[in-house]
Amino acid sequence: MSSPIALAIHGGAGVLKPGRLSEEDENDIHAWLHRAISAGHRILEADGDSLDAVEACVIQLEECPWFNAGYGAVFTQDGTHELDAAIMRGRDRNAGAIAGARHARQPIHAARQVMEYSDHVMLGGSGVDAFLASRGLQPVDNDFFDTPLRRQQWEEHRHSNGAMALEPTHAEGHKFG
Amino acid sequence: TVGAVALDIHGHVAAATSTGGITNKRYGRIGDTPLIGAGTWADDRSAAISATGHGEYFIRTAVAHDIAARMQYGGVDLTTACNAVVHGELKEIGGDGGVIAIAPNGDTCLIFNTPGMYRAWRDEKGTLHTAIYADD
């Protein structure tokens, strides 16, 4: 007997109120969301695995500069990017996670590599890059993740009040998630 | 933060989450990392969950595992568990954000305590939907 299939995705949550985004931007976001969920949906419709489906969705979302993961990730105080990701399989509760990665082209894929090819649940910092290199994955320069919008937001925060760095606010443009 | 949860035809759930943290973070802060149990969880006995929001509050309330535990040990359904955690446990200590979750029976929840959350889902008829604001 086959199970029903189900799928859901998210970008960030926060101060998203009608009128703050242009209609053009809203349409662009809807298109990205549809593209991302469609990637996973095709896998599920073809009787594929839920783990492959969630990875496919998140890889698409990581490519979208509207969301804070992968390309378009926010800047740290020192002007670089640190990326985090986790993946988990419900069948056996196997899991993999990375924290503070700097050169992983697709962070969620890196997390899956940790899950499937390491003896560990979570790797952090430079260890992530070393592990990925051992797996033959090509690193990218950290500035690959830069976008003009994120740099502008970082500049505004850096010059307005650097002390707010550790305390996320609800101010517009202050990405969290 | 981005994430996905899925249930496949074989009855297995999975969850994935990816983020860059908060703007201007320092000291190697990992407060927004989707830790297993806080921001990400998948267990065929309960649900798959991915979270987005103020990460350190999600860690303190072990959001993803709390939802799963309420279902597994307390016998509540997915929507009840998600509402209790996102609008209760999390909000009570000031945590803003939301979760997406899917149970092995196909139940799907997208719940948040903020004015909006970028999101998309498949309904029971197979139609895909996208939304941004709470009222969408």
PDB file of C-alpha atoms in Angstrom:
ATOM      1  CA  MET A   1       0.000   0.000   0.000  1.00  0.00           C
ATOM      2  CA  SER A   2       1.356   3.394  -0.947  1.00  0.00           C
ATOM      3  CA  SER A   3       1.400   6.462   1.249  1.00  0.00           C
ATOM      4  CA  PRO A   4       0.047   9.860   0.261  1.00  0.00           C
ATOM      5  CA  ILE A   5       2.791  12.281  -0.676  1.00  0.00           C
ATOM      6  CA  ALA A   6       3.217  15.700   0.887  1.00  0.00           C
ATOM      7  CA  LEU A   7       5.667  18.563   0.527  1.00  0.00           C
ATOM      8  CA  ALA A   8       6.202  22.024   2.011  1.00  0.00           C
ATOM      9  CA  ILE A   9       8.997  24.593   1.901  1.00  0.00           C
ATOM     10  CA  HIS A  10       9.855  27.877   3.586  1.00  0.00           C
ATOM     11  CA  GLY A  11      12.035  30.903   3.063  1.00  0.00           C
ATOM     12  CA  GLY A  12      12.507  33.211   6.020  1.00  0.00           C
ATOM     13  CA  ALA A  13       9.871  34.485   8.420  1.00  0.00           C
ATOM     14  CA  GLY A  14       9.738  37.967   9.870  1.00  0.00           C
ATOM     15  CA  VAL A  15       8.524  41.478   9.211  1.00  0.00           C
ATOM     16  CA  LEU A  16       6.872  40.791   5.904  1.00  0.00           C
ATOM     17  CA  LYS A  17       3.938  43.143   5.481  1.00  0.00           C
ATOM     18  CA  PRO A  18       2.002  43.961   2.333  1.00  0.00           C
ATOM     19  CA  GLY A  19       3.304  47.084   0.637  1.00  0.00           C
ATOM     20  CA  ARG A  20       6.960  46.780   1.602  1.00  0.00           C
ATOM     21  CA  LEU A  21       7.812  44.710  -1.432  1.00  0.00           C
ATOM     22  CA  SER A  22       7.037  45.867  -4.949  1.00  0.00           C
ATOM     23  CA  GLU A  23       4.618  43.805  -6.989  1.00  0.00           C
ATOM     24  CA  GLU A  24       7.517  42.866  -9.232  1.00  0.00           C
ATOM     25  CA  ASP A  25       9.541  41.624  -6.263  1.00  0.00           C
ATOM     26  CA  GLU A  26       6.577  39.700  -4.886  1.00  0.00           C
ATOM     27  CA  ASN A  27       6.083  38.000  -8.232  1.00  0.00           C
ATOM     28  CA  ASP A  28       9.768  37.127  -8.361  1.00  0.00           C
ATOM     29  CA  ILE A  29       9.600  35.558  -4.900  1.00  0.00           C
ATOM     30  CA  HIS A  30       6.501  33.553  -5.815  1.00  0.00           C
ATOM     31  CA  ALA A  31       8.283  32.304  -8.928  1.00  0.00           C
ATOM     32  CA  TRP A  32      11.331  31.229  -6.929  1.00  0.00           C
ATOM     33  CA  LEU A  33       9.147  29.441  -4.386  1.00  0.00           C
ATOM     34  CA  HIS A  34       7.269  27.638  -7.143  1.00  0.00           C
ATOM     35  CA  ARG A  35      10.522  26.645  -8.826  1.00  0.00           C
ATOM     36  CA  ALA A  36      11.879  25.270  -5.572  1.00  0.00           C
ATOM     37  CA  ILE A  37       8.848  23.241  -4.565  1.00  0.00           C
ATOM     38  CA  SER A  38       8.482  21.931  -8.105  1.00  0.00           C
ATOM     39  CA  ALA A  39      11.995  20.480  -7.926  1.00  0.00           C
ATOM     40  CA  GLY A  40      11.018  18.308  -4.978  1.00  0.00           C
ATOM     41  CA  HIS A  41       7.537  17.633  -6.248  1.00  0.00           C
ATOM     42  CA  ARG A  42       8.828  16.063  -9.449  1.00  0.00           C
ATOM     43  CA  ILE A  43      10.869  13.619  -7.368  1.00  0.00           C
ATOM     44  CA  LEU A  44       7.934  12.652  -5.168  1.00  0.00           C
ATOM     45  CA  GLU A  45       5.575  12.288  -8.136  1.00  0.00           C
ATOM     46  CA  ALA A  46       8.067   9.868  -9.666  1.00  0.00           C
ATOM     47  CA  ASP A  47       7.908   7.738  -6.489  1.00  0.00           C
ATOM     48  CA  GLY A  48      11.244   9.141  -5.363  1.00  0.00           C
ATOM     49  CA  ASP A  49      12.676   9.419  -1.887  1.00  0.00           C
ATOM     50  CA  SER A  50      11.652  12.174   0.538  1.00  0.00           C
ATOM     51  CA  LEU A  51      15.306  12.863   1.380  1.00  0.00           C
ATOM     52  CA  ASP A  52      16.082  13.531  -2.280  1.00  0.00           C
ATOM     53  CA  ALA A  53      13.015  15.752  -2.510  1.00  0.00           C
ATOM     54  CA  VAL A  54      13.906  18.010   0.429  1.00  0.00           C
ATOM     55  CA  GLU A  55      17.505  18.322  -0.738  1.00  0.00           C
ATOM     56  CA  ALA A  56      16.355  19.289  -4.238  1.00  0.00           C
ATOM     57  CA  CYS A  57      14.003  21.947  -2.866  1.00  0.00           C
ATOM     58  CA  VAL A  58      16.621  23.468  -0.589  1.00  0.00           C
ATOM     59  CA  ILE A  59      19.281  23.548  -3.306  1.00  0.00           C
ATOM     60  CA  GLN A  60      16.889  25.656  -5.381  1.00  0.00           C
ATOM     61  CA  LEU A  61      16.170  27.937  -2.426  1.00  0.00           C
ATOM     62  CA  GLU A  62      19.909  28.324  -1.773  1.00  0.00           C
ATOM     63  CA  GLU A  63      20.273  29.684  -5.303  1.00  0.00           C
ATOM     64  CA  CYS A  64      17.718  32.444  -4.689  1.00  0.00           C
ATOM     65  CA  PRO A  65      19.163  35.793  -3.526  1.00  0.00           C
ATOM     66  CA  TRP A  66      15.926  36.682  -1.715  1.00  0.00           C
ATOM     67  CA  PHE A  67      16.528  34.048   0.925  1.00  0.00           C
ATOM     68  CA  ASN A  68      19.274  33.864   3.497  1.00  0.00           C
ATOM     69  CA  ALA A  69      21.056  30.661   2.571  1.00  0.00           C
ATOM     70  CA  GLY A  70      23.712  29.981  -0.024  1.00  0.00           C
ATOM     71  CA  TYR A  71      23.894  32.726  -2.663  1.00  0.00           C
ATOM     72  CA  GLY A  72      22.664  35.880  -0.938  1.00  0.00           C
ATOM     73  CA  ALA A  73      23.476  34.798   2.616  1.00  0.00           C
ATOM     74  CA  VAL A  74      23.947  37.666   5.055  1.00  0.00           C
ATOM     75  CA  PHE A  75      27.357  39.079   5.958  1.00  0.00           C
ATOM     76  CA  THR A  76      29.057  38.458   9.272  1.00  0.00           C
ATOM     77  CA  GLN A  77      30.577  41.398  11.103  1.00  0.00           C
ATOM     78  CA  ASP A  78      33.938  40.814   9.439  1.00  0.00           C
ATOM     79  CA  GLY A  79      32.327  40.966   6.001  1.00  0.00           C
ATOM     80  CA  THR A  80      32.322  37.284   5.152  1.00  0.00           C
ATOM     81  CA  HIS A  81      29.663  34.593   4.979  1.00  0.00           C
ATOM     82  CA  GLU A  82      29.154  31.620   7.282  1.00  0.00           C
ATOM     83  CA  LEU A  83      26.658  28.997   6.213  1.00  0.00           C
ATOM     84  CA  ASP A  84      24.813  26.370   8.186  1.00  0.00           C
ATOM     85  CA  ALA A  85      22.617  23.471   7.116  1.00  0.00           C
ATOM     86  CA  ALA A  86      21.046  20.288   8.444  1.00  0.00           C
ATOM     87  CA  ILE A  87      19.256  17.322   6.934  1.00  0.00           C
ATOM     88  CA  MET A  88      17.493  14.385   8.573  1.00  0.00           C
ATOM     89  CA  ARG A  89      15.880  11.168   7.380  1.00  0.00           C
ATOM     90  CA  GLY A  90      12.805   9.963   9.234  1.00  0.00           C
ATOM     91  CA  ARG A  91      13.191   6.294   8.382  1.00  0.00           C
ATOM     92  CA  ASP A  92      16.210   5.768  10.623  1.00  0.00           C
ATOM     93  CA  ARG A  93      16.806   9.228  12.125  1.00  0.00           C
ATOM     94  CA  ASN A  94      20.133   9.505  10.378  1.00  0.00           C
ATOM     95  CA  ALA A  95      21.198  13.144  10.198  1.00  0.00           C
ATOM     96  CA  GLY A  96      23.974  15.438   9.046  1.00  0.00           C
ATOM     97  CA  ALA A  97      24.701  19.102   9.759  1.00  0.00           C
ATOM     98  CA  ILE A  98      27.311  21.772   9.143  1.00  0.00           C
ATOM     99  CA  ALA A  99      27.921  25.059  10.940  1.00  0.00           C
ATOM    100  CA  GLY A 100      30.063  28.033  10.017  1.00  0.00           C
ATOM    101  CA  ALA A 101      31.048  26.711   6.600  1.00  0.00           C
ATOM    102  CA  ARG A 102      32.665  29.252   4.274  1.00  0.00           C
ATOM    103  CA  HIS A 103      33.310  27.515   0.994  1.00  0.00           C
ATOM    104  CA  ALA A 104      30.534  24.947   0.560  1.00  0.00           C
ATOM    105  CA  ARG A 105      28.845  25.681  -2.757  1.00  0.00           C
ATOM    106  CA  GLN A 106      25.621  23.961  -1.716  1.00  0.00           C
ATOM    107  CA  PRO A 107      25.421  23.866   2.087  1.00  0.00           C
ATOM    108  CA  ILE A 108      22.532  21.407   2.235  1.00  0.00           C
ATOM    109  CA  HIS A 109      24.414  19.012  -0.002  1.00  0.00           C
ATOM    110  CA  ALA A 110      27.386  19.367   2.324  1.00  0.00           C
ATOM    111  CA  ALA A 111      25.151  18.423   5.257  1.00  0.00           C
ATOM    112  CA  ARG A 112      23.977  15.350   3.373  1.00  0.00           C
ATOM    113  CA  GLN A 113      27.594  14.407   2.679  1.00  0.00           C
ATOM    114  CA  VAL A 114      28.242  14.566   6.427  1.00  0.00           C
ATOM    115  CA  MET A 115      25.233  12.337   7.010  1.00  0.00           C
ATOM    116  CA  GLU A 116      26.123   9.745   4.426  1.00  0.00           C
ATOM    117  CA  TYR A 117      29.914   9.704   4.378  1.00  0.00           C
ATOM    118  CA  SER A 118      31.161  10.684   7.828  1.00  0.00           C
ATOM    119  CA  ASP A 119      30.890   9.020  11.210  1.00  0.00           C
ATOM    120  CA  HIS A 120      29.460  12.230  12.648  1.00  0.00           C
ATOM    121  CA  VAL A 121      26.247  14.200  12.900  1.00  0.00           C
ATOM    122  CA  MET A 122      27.718  17.693  12.727  1.00  0.00           C
ATOM    123  CA  LEU A 123      30.903  19.357  11.520  1.00  0.00           C
ATOM    124  CA  GLY A 124      31.897  22.980  12.041  1.00  0.00           C
ATOM    125  CA  GLY A 125      34.082  25.728  10.598  1.00  0.00           C
ATOM    126  CA  SER A 126      37.173  24.834   8.604  1.00  0.00           C
ATOM    127  CA  GLY A 127      36.516  21.169   9.304  1.00  0.00           C
ATOM    128  CA  VAL A 128      33.566  21.303   6.937  1.00  0.00           C
ATOM    129  CA  ASP A 129      35.749  22.483   4.089  1.00  0.00           C
ATOM    130  CA  ALA A 130      38.406  19.887   4.848  1.00  0.00           C
ATOM    131  CA  PHE A 131      35.815  17.127   4.885  1.00  0.00           C
ATOM    132  CA  LEU A 132      34.238  18.287   1.636  1.00  0.00           C
ATOM    133  CA  ALA A 133      37.664  18.409   0.003  1.00  0.00           C
ATOM    134  CA  SER A 134      38.210  14.801   1.082  1.00  0.00           C
ATOM    135  CA  ARG A 135      34.953  13.968  -0.688  1.00  0.00           C
ATOM    136  CA  GLY A 136      36.166  15.635  -3.873  1.00  0.00           C
ATOM    137  CA  LEU A 137      33.707  18.539  -3.761  1.00  0.00           C
ATOM    138  CA  GLN A 138      35.032  21.751  -5.274  1.00  0.00           C
ATOM    139  CA  PRO A 139      35.047  24.732  -2.876  1.00  0.00           C
ATOM    140  CA  VAL A 140      33.973  28.228  -3.943  1.00  0.00           C
ATOM    141  CA  ASP A 141      35.493  31.534  -2.871  1.00  0.00           C
ATOM    142  CA  ASN A 142      33.600  33.026   0.032  1.00  0.00           C
ATOM    143  CA  ASP A 143      32.621  36.110  -1.975  1.00  0.00           C
ATOM    144  CA  PHE A 144      30.610  33.842  -4.250  1.00  0.00           C
ATOM    145  CA  PHE A 145      27.792  34.362  -1.727  1.00  0.00           C
ATOM    146  CA  ASP A 146      27.907  38.209  -1.957  1.00  0.00           C
ATOM    147  CA  THR A 147      24.988  40.182  -3.346  1.00  0.00           C
ATOM    148  CA  PRO A 148      24.707  43.989  -3.549  1.00  0.00           C
ATOM    149  CA  LEU A 149      21.588  43.990  -1.337  1.00  0.00           C
ATOM    150  CA  ARG A 150      23.248  41.995   1.431  1.00  0.00           C
ATOM    151  CA  ARG A 151      26.353  44.179   1.301  1.00  0.00           C
ATOM    152  CA  GLN A 152      24.187  47.279   1.557  1.00  0.00           C
ATOM    153  CA  GLN A 153      22.338  45.848   4.570  1.00  0.00           C
ATOM    154  CA  TRP A 154      25.630  44.961   6.203  1.00  0.00           C
ATOM    155  CA  GLU A 155      27.033  48.451   5.607  1.00  0.00           C
ATOM    156  CA  GLU A 156      23.914  50.029   7.123  1.00  0.00           C
ATOM    157  CA  HIS A 157      24.139  47.905  10.234  1.00  0.00           C
ATOM    158  CA  ARG A 158      27.873  48.266  10.570  1.00  0.00           C
ATOM    159  CA  HIS A 159      27.768  52.052  10.464  1.00  0.00           C
ATOM    160  CA  SER A 160      24.535  52.609  12.349  1.00  0.00           C
ATOM    161  CA  ASN A 161      25.188  50.556  15.455  1.00  0.00           C
ATOM    162  CA  GLY A 162      27.603  47.686  15.516  1.00  0.00           C
ATOM    163  CA  ALA A 163      26.458  46.678  18.980  1.00  0.00           C
ATOM    164  CA  MET A 164      23.204  45.339  17.599  1.00  0.00           C
ATOM    165  CA  ALA A 165      25.063  42.491  16.016  1.00  0.00           C
ATOM    166  CA  LEU A 166      24.245  39.967  18.692  1.00  0.00           C
ATOM    167  CA  GLU A 167      20.678  41.058  19.196  1.00  0.00           C
ATOM    168  CA  PRO A 168      18.450  40.461  16.178  1.00  0.00           C
ATOM    169  CA  THR A 169      15.859  43.182  15.783  1.00  0.00           C
ATOM    170  CA  HIS A 170      12.666  43.469  13.818  1.00  0.00           C
ATOM    171  CA  ALA A 171      14.024  46.392  11.848  1.00  0.00           C
ATOM    172  CA  GLU A 172      13.273  46.218   8.170  1.00  0.00           C
ATOM    173  CA  GLY A 173      16.171  44.761   6.267  1.00  0.00           C
ATOM    174  CA  HIS A 174      17.604  42.976   9.276  1.00  0.00           C
ATOM    175  CA  LYS A 175      17.488  39.436   8.049  1.00  0.00           C
ATOM    176  CA  PHE A 176      17.134  36.650  10.510  1.00  0.00           C
ATOM    177  CA  GLY A 177      16.008  33.108  10.269  1.00  0.00           C
TER     178      GLY A 177
ATOM    179  CA  THR B   1      16.571  30.499   6.437  1.00  0.00           C
ATOM    180  CA  VAL B   2      15.165  28.063   3.933  1.00  0.00           C
ATOM    181  CA  GLY B   3      13.847  24.583   4.452  1.00  0.00           C
ATOM    182  CA  ALA B   4      11.775  21.707   3.175  1.00  0.00           C
ATOM    183  CA  VAL B   5       9.833  18.766   4.568  1.00  0.00           C
ATOM    184  CA  ALA B   6       8.473  15.853   2.582  1.00  0.00           C
ATOM    185  CA  LEU B   7       6.570  12.581   2.775  1.00  0.00           C
ATOM    186  CA  ASP B   8       7.217  10.061   0.022  1.00  0.00           C
ATOM    187  CA  ILE B   9       5.045   7.299  -1.376  1.00  0.00           C
ATOM    188  CA  HIS B  10       6.903   4.799   0.775  1.00  0.00           C
ATOM    189  CA  GLY B  11       5.712   6.539   3.945  1.00  0.00           C
ATOM    190  CA  HIS B  12       9.053   8.074   4.913  1.00  0.00           C
ATOM    191  CA  VAL B  13       9.467  11.697   5.968  1.00  0.00           C
ATOM    192  CA  ALA B  14      12.553  13.910   5.706  1.00  0.00           C
ATOM    193  CA  ALA B  15      13.551  17.458   6.605  1.00  0.00           C
ATOM    194  CA  ALA B  16      16.240  19.867   5.404  1.00  0.00           C
ATOM    195  CA  THR B  17      17.150  23.400   6.518  1.00  0.00           C
ATOM    196  CA  SER B  18      19.821  25.887   5.381  1.00  0.00           C
ATOM    197  CA  THR B  19      20.738  29.377   6.569  1.00  0.00           C
ATOM    198  CA  GLY B  20      23.263  32.168   6.784  1.00  0.00           C
ATOM    199  CA  GLY B  21      22.333  33.271  10.306  1.00  0.00           C
ATOM    200  CA  ILE B  22      21.785  36.931  11.191  1.00  0.00           C
ATOM    201  CA  THR B  23      23.332  40.030   9.677  1.00  0.00           C
ATOM    202  CA  ASN B  24      26.578  41.155  11.289  1.00  0.00           C
ATOM    203  CA  LYS B  25      26.999  38.075  13.469  1.00  0.00           C
ATOM    204  CA  ARG B  26      30.378  37.551  15.144  1.00  0.00           C
ATOM    205  CA  TYR B  27      32.343  35.328  17.506  1.00  0.00           C
ATOM    206  CA  GLY B  28      31.496  32.278  15.427  1.00  0.00           C
ATOM    207  CA  ARG B  29      27.879  32.570  16.550  1.00  0.00           C
ATOM    208  CA  ILE B  30      25.931  29.433  15.749  1.00  0.00           C
ATOM    209  CA  GLY B  31      22.636  30.548  17.283  1.00  0.00           C
ATOM    210  CA  ASP B  32      20.799  30.348  13.980  1.00  0.00           C
ATOM    211  CA  THR B  33      22.305  27.064  12.889  1.00  0.00           C
ATOM    212  CA  PRO B  34      19.547  24.531  12.224  1.00  0.00           C
ATOM    213  CA  LEU B  35      20.618  22.203  14.991  1.00  0.00           C
ATOM    214  CA  ILE B  36      19.104  18.738  14.872  1.00  0.00           C
ATOM    215  CA  GLY B  37      16.210  18.841  17.354  1.00  0.00           C
ATOM    216  CA  ALA B  38      15.856  22.614  17.361  1.00  0.00           C
ATOM    217  CA  GLY B  39      15.539  23.707  13.727  1.00  0.00           C
ATOM    218  CA  THR B  40      15.394  20.378  11.947  1.00  0.00           C
ATOM    219  CA  TRP B  41      13.868  16.996  12.803  1.00  0.00           C
ATOM    220  CA  ALA B  42      12.519  13.958  10.992  1.00  0.00           C
ATOM    221  CA  ASP B  43      11.106  10.771  12.479  1.00  0.00           C
ATOM    222  CA  ASP B  44       8.661   8.418  10.770  1.00  0.00           C
ATOM    223  CA  ARG B  45       6.970   7.918  14.151  1.00  0.00           C
ATOM    224  CA  SER B  46       5.917  11.555  14.403  1.00  0.00           C
ATOM    225  CA  ALA B  47       6.795  14.179  11.770  1.00  0.00           C
ATOM    226  CA  ALA B  48       9.353  16.060   9.712  1.00  0.00           C
ATOM    227  CA  ILE B  49       9.902  19.663  10.796  1.00  0.00           C
ATOM    228  CA  SER B  50      11.973  22.596   9.539  1.00  0.00           C
ATOM    229  CA  ALA B  51      12.050  25.948  11.334  1.00  0.00           C
ATOM    230  CA  THR B  52      12.899  29.580  10.611  1.00  0.00           C
ATOM    231  CA  GLY B  53      13.174  32.477  13.029  1.00  0.00           C
ATOM    232  CA  HIS B  54      15.201  33.701  16.008  1.00  0.00           C
ATOM    233  CA  GLY B  55      17.405  30.658  16.226  1.00  0.00           C
ATOM    234  CA  GLU B  56      18.533  30.963  19.805  1.00  0.00           C
ATOM    235  CA  TYR B  57      14.930  30.822  21.005  1.00  0.00           C
ATOM    236  CA  PHE B  58      14.393  27.731  18.896  1.00  0.00           C
ATOM    237  CA  ILE B  59      17.383  26.117  20.558  1.00  0.00           C
ATOM    238  CA  ARG B  60      16.163  27.017  24.037  1.00  0.00           C
ATOM    239  CA  THR B  61      12.755  25.508  23.350  1.00  0.00           C
ATOM    240  CA  ALA B  62      13.972  22.570  21.232  1.00  0.00           C
ATOM    241  CA  VAL B  63      11.148  23.454  18.869  1.00  0.00           C
ATOM    242  CA  ALA B  64      11.386  20.699  16.281  1.00  0.00           C
ATOM    243  CA  HIS B  65      11.792  17.852  18.744  1.00  0.00           C
ATOM    244  CA  ASP B  66       9.169  19.305  21.060  1.00  0.00           C
ATOM    245  CA  ILE B  67       6.608  19.138  18.255  1.00  0.00           C
ATOM    246  CA  ALA B  68       7.558  15.555  17.451  1.00  0.00           C
ATOM    247  CA  ALA B  69       7.535  14.513  21.112  1.00  0.00           C
ATOM    248  CA  ARG B  70       4.083  15.951  21.698  1.00  0.00           C
ATOM    249  CA  MET B  71       2.837  13.781  18.850  1.00  0.00           C
ATOM    250  CA  GLN B  72       4.752  10.647  19.742  1.00  0.00           C
ATOM    251  CA  TYR B  73       4.280  10.642  23.508  1.00  0.00           C
ATOM    252  CA  GLY B  74       1.228  12.831  23.909  1.00  0.00           C
ATOM    253  CA  GLY B  75      -0.772  11.517  20.997  1.00  0.00           C
ATOM    254  CA  VAL B  76      -1.754  14.931  19.664  1.00  0.00           C
ATOM    255  CA  ASP B  77      -2.095  15.667  15.972  1.00  0.00           C
ATOM    256  CA  LEU B  78       0.397  17.693  13.931  1.00  0.00           C
ATOM    257  CA  THR B  79      -1.540  20.961  13.905  1.00  0.00           C
ATOM    258  CA  THR B  80      -2.163  20.887  17.652  1.00  0.00           C
ATOM    259  CA  ALA B  81       1.497  20.203  18.354  1.00  0.00           C
ATOM    260  CA  CYS B  82       2.764  22.931  16.009  1.00  0.00           C
ATOM    261  CA  ASN B  83       0.344  25.521  17.365  1.00  0.00           C
ATOM    262  CA  ALA B  84       1.219  24.731  20.982  1.00  0.00           C
ATOM    263  CA  VAL B  85       4.921  25.126  20.355  1.00  0.00           C
ATOM    264  CA  VAL B  86       5.021  28.082  17.922  1.00  0.00           C
ATOM    265  CA  HIS B  87       2.283  30.157  19.563  1.00  0.00           C
ATOM    266  CA  GLY B  88       2.914  28.842  23.081  1.00  0.00           C
ATOM    267  CA  GLU B  89       6.343  27.661  24.188  1.00  0.00           C
ATOM    268  CA  LEU B  90       8.257  29.704  21.630  1.00  0.00           C
ATOM    269  CA  LYS B  91       6.238  32.910  21.773  1.00  0.00           C
ATOM    270  CA  GLU B  92       6.141  32.902  25.584  1.00  0.00           C
ATOM    271  CA  ILE B  93       9.876  33.493  25.749  1.00  0.00           C
ATOM    272  CA  GLY B  94       9.852  36.025  22.916  1.00  0.00           C
ATOM    273  CA  GLY B  95      10.814  33.795  20.016  1.00  0.00           C
ATOM    274  CA  ASP B  96       9.561  34.843  16.590  1.00  0.00           C
ATOM    275  CA  GLY B  97       9.382  32.607  13.572  1.00  0.00           C
ATOM    276  CA  GLY B  98       7.617  29.592  12.222  1.00  0.00           C
ATOM    277  CA  VAL B  99       7.766  25.978  11.170  1.00  0.00           C
ATOM    278  CA  ILE B 100       6.716  23.761   8.318  1.00  0.00           C
ATOM    279  CA  ALA B 101       5.836  20.201   9.228  1.00  0.00           C
ATOM    280  CA  ILE B 102       4.509  17.025   7.652  1.00  0.00           C
ATOM    281  CA  ALA B 103       3.245  13.889   9.382  1.00  0.00           C
ATOM    282  CA  PRO B 104       3.375  10.341   7.976  1.00  0.00           C
ATOM    283  CA  ASN B 105      -0.409  10.470   7.411  1.00  0.00           C
ATOM    284  CA  GLY B 106       0.077  13.380   5.007  1.00  0.00           C
ATOM    285  CA  ASP B 107      -0.999  16.184   7.339  1.00  0.00           C
ATOM    286  CA  THR B 108       0.833  19.400   6.417  1.00  0.00           C
ATOM    287  CA  CYS B 109       1.282  22.477   8.645  1.00  0.00           C
ATOM    288  CA  LEU B 110       2.821  25.862   7.902  1.00  0.00           C
ATOM    289  CA  ILE B 111       2.556  27.873  11.134  1.00  0.00           C
ATOM    290  CA  PHE B 112       4.266  31.118  12.163  1.00  0.00           C
ATOM    291  CA  ASN B 113       3.853  33.875  14.731  1.00  0.00           C
ATOM    292  CA  THR B 114       5.216  36.665  12.507  1.00  0.00           C
ATOM    293  CA  PRO B 115       3.422  38.838   9.926  1.00  0.00           C
ATOM    294  CA  GLY B 116       4.686  36.675   7.119  1.00  0.00           C
ATOM    295  CA  MET B 117       6.728  33.685   6.048  1.00  0.00           C
ATOM    296  CA  TYR B 118       7.878  32.848   2.540  1.00  0.00           C
ATOM    297  CA  ARG B 119       6.342  29.442   1.933  1.00  0.00           C
ATOM    298  CA  ALA B 120       4.929  26.919  -0.505  1.00  0.00           C
ATOM    299  CA  TRP B 121       3.129  23.614  -0.161  1.00  0.00           C
ATOM    300  CA  ARG B 122       1.373  20.817  -1.985  1.00  0.00           C
ATOM    301  CA  ASP B 123      -2.274  20.282  -1.065  1.00  0.00           C
ATOM    302  CA  GLU B 124      -3.973  16.896  -0.871  1.00  0.00           C
ATOM    303  CA  LYS B 125      -5.132  17.204  -4.484  1.00  0.00           C
ATOM    304  CA  GLY B 126      -1.600  17.744  -5.718  1.00  0.00           C
ATOM    305  CA  THR B 127      -1.844  21.477  -6.392  1.00  0.00           C
ATOM    306  CA  LEU B 128       1.166  23.626  -5.495  1.00  0.00           C
ATOM    307  CA  HIS B 129       0.626  26.906  -3.642  1.00  0.00           C
ATOM    308  CA  THR B 130       2.969  29.800  -2.785  1.00  0.00           C
ATOM    309  CA  ALA B 131       2.469  32.562  -0.209  1.00  0.00           C
ATOM    310  CA  ILE B 132       4.286  35.395   1.534  1.00  0.00           C
ATOM    311  CA  TYR B 133       2.020  37.174   4.018  1.00  0.00           C
ATOM    312  CA  ALA B 134      -0.067  35.768   6.839  1.00  0.00           C
ATOM    313  CA  ASP B 135      -3.309  36.525   5.020  1.00  0.00           C
ATOM    314  CA  ASP B 136      -2.220  34.987   1.721  1.00  0.00           C
TER     315      ASP B 136
END
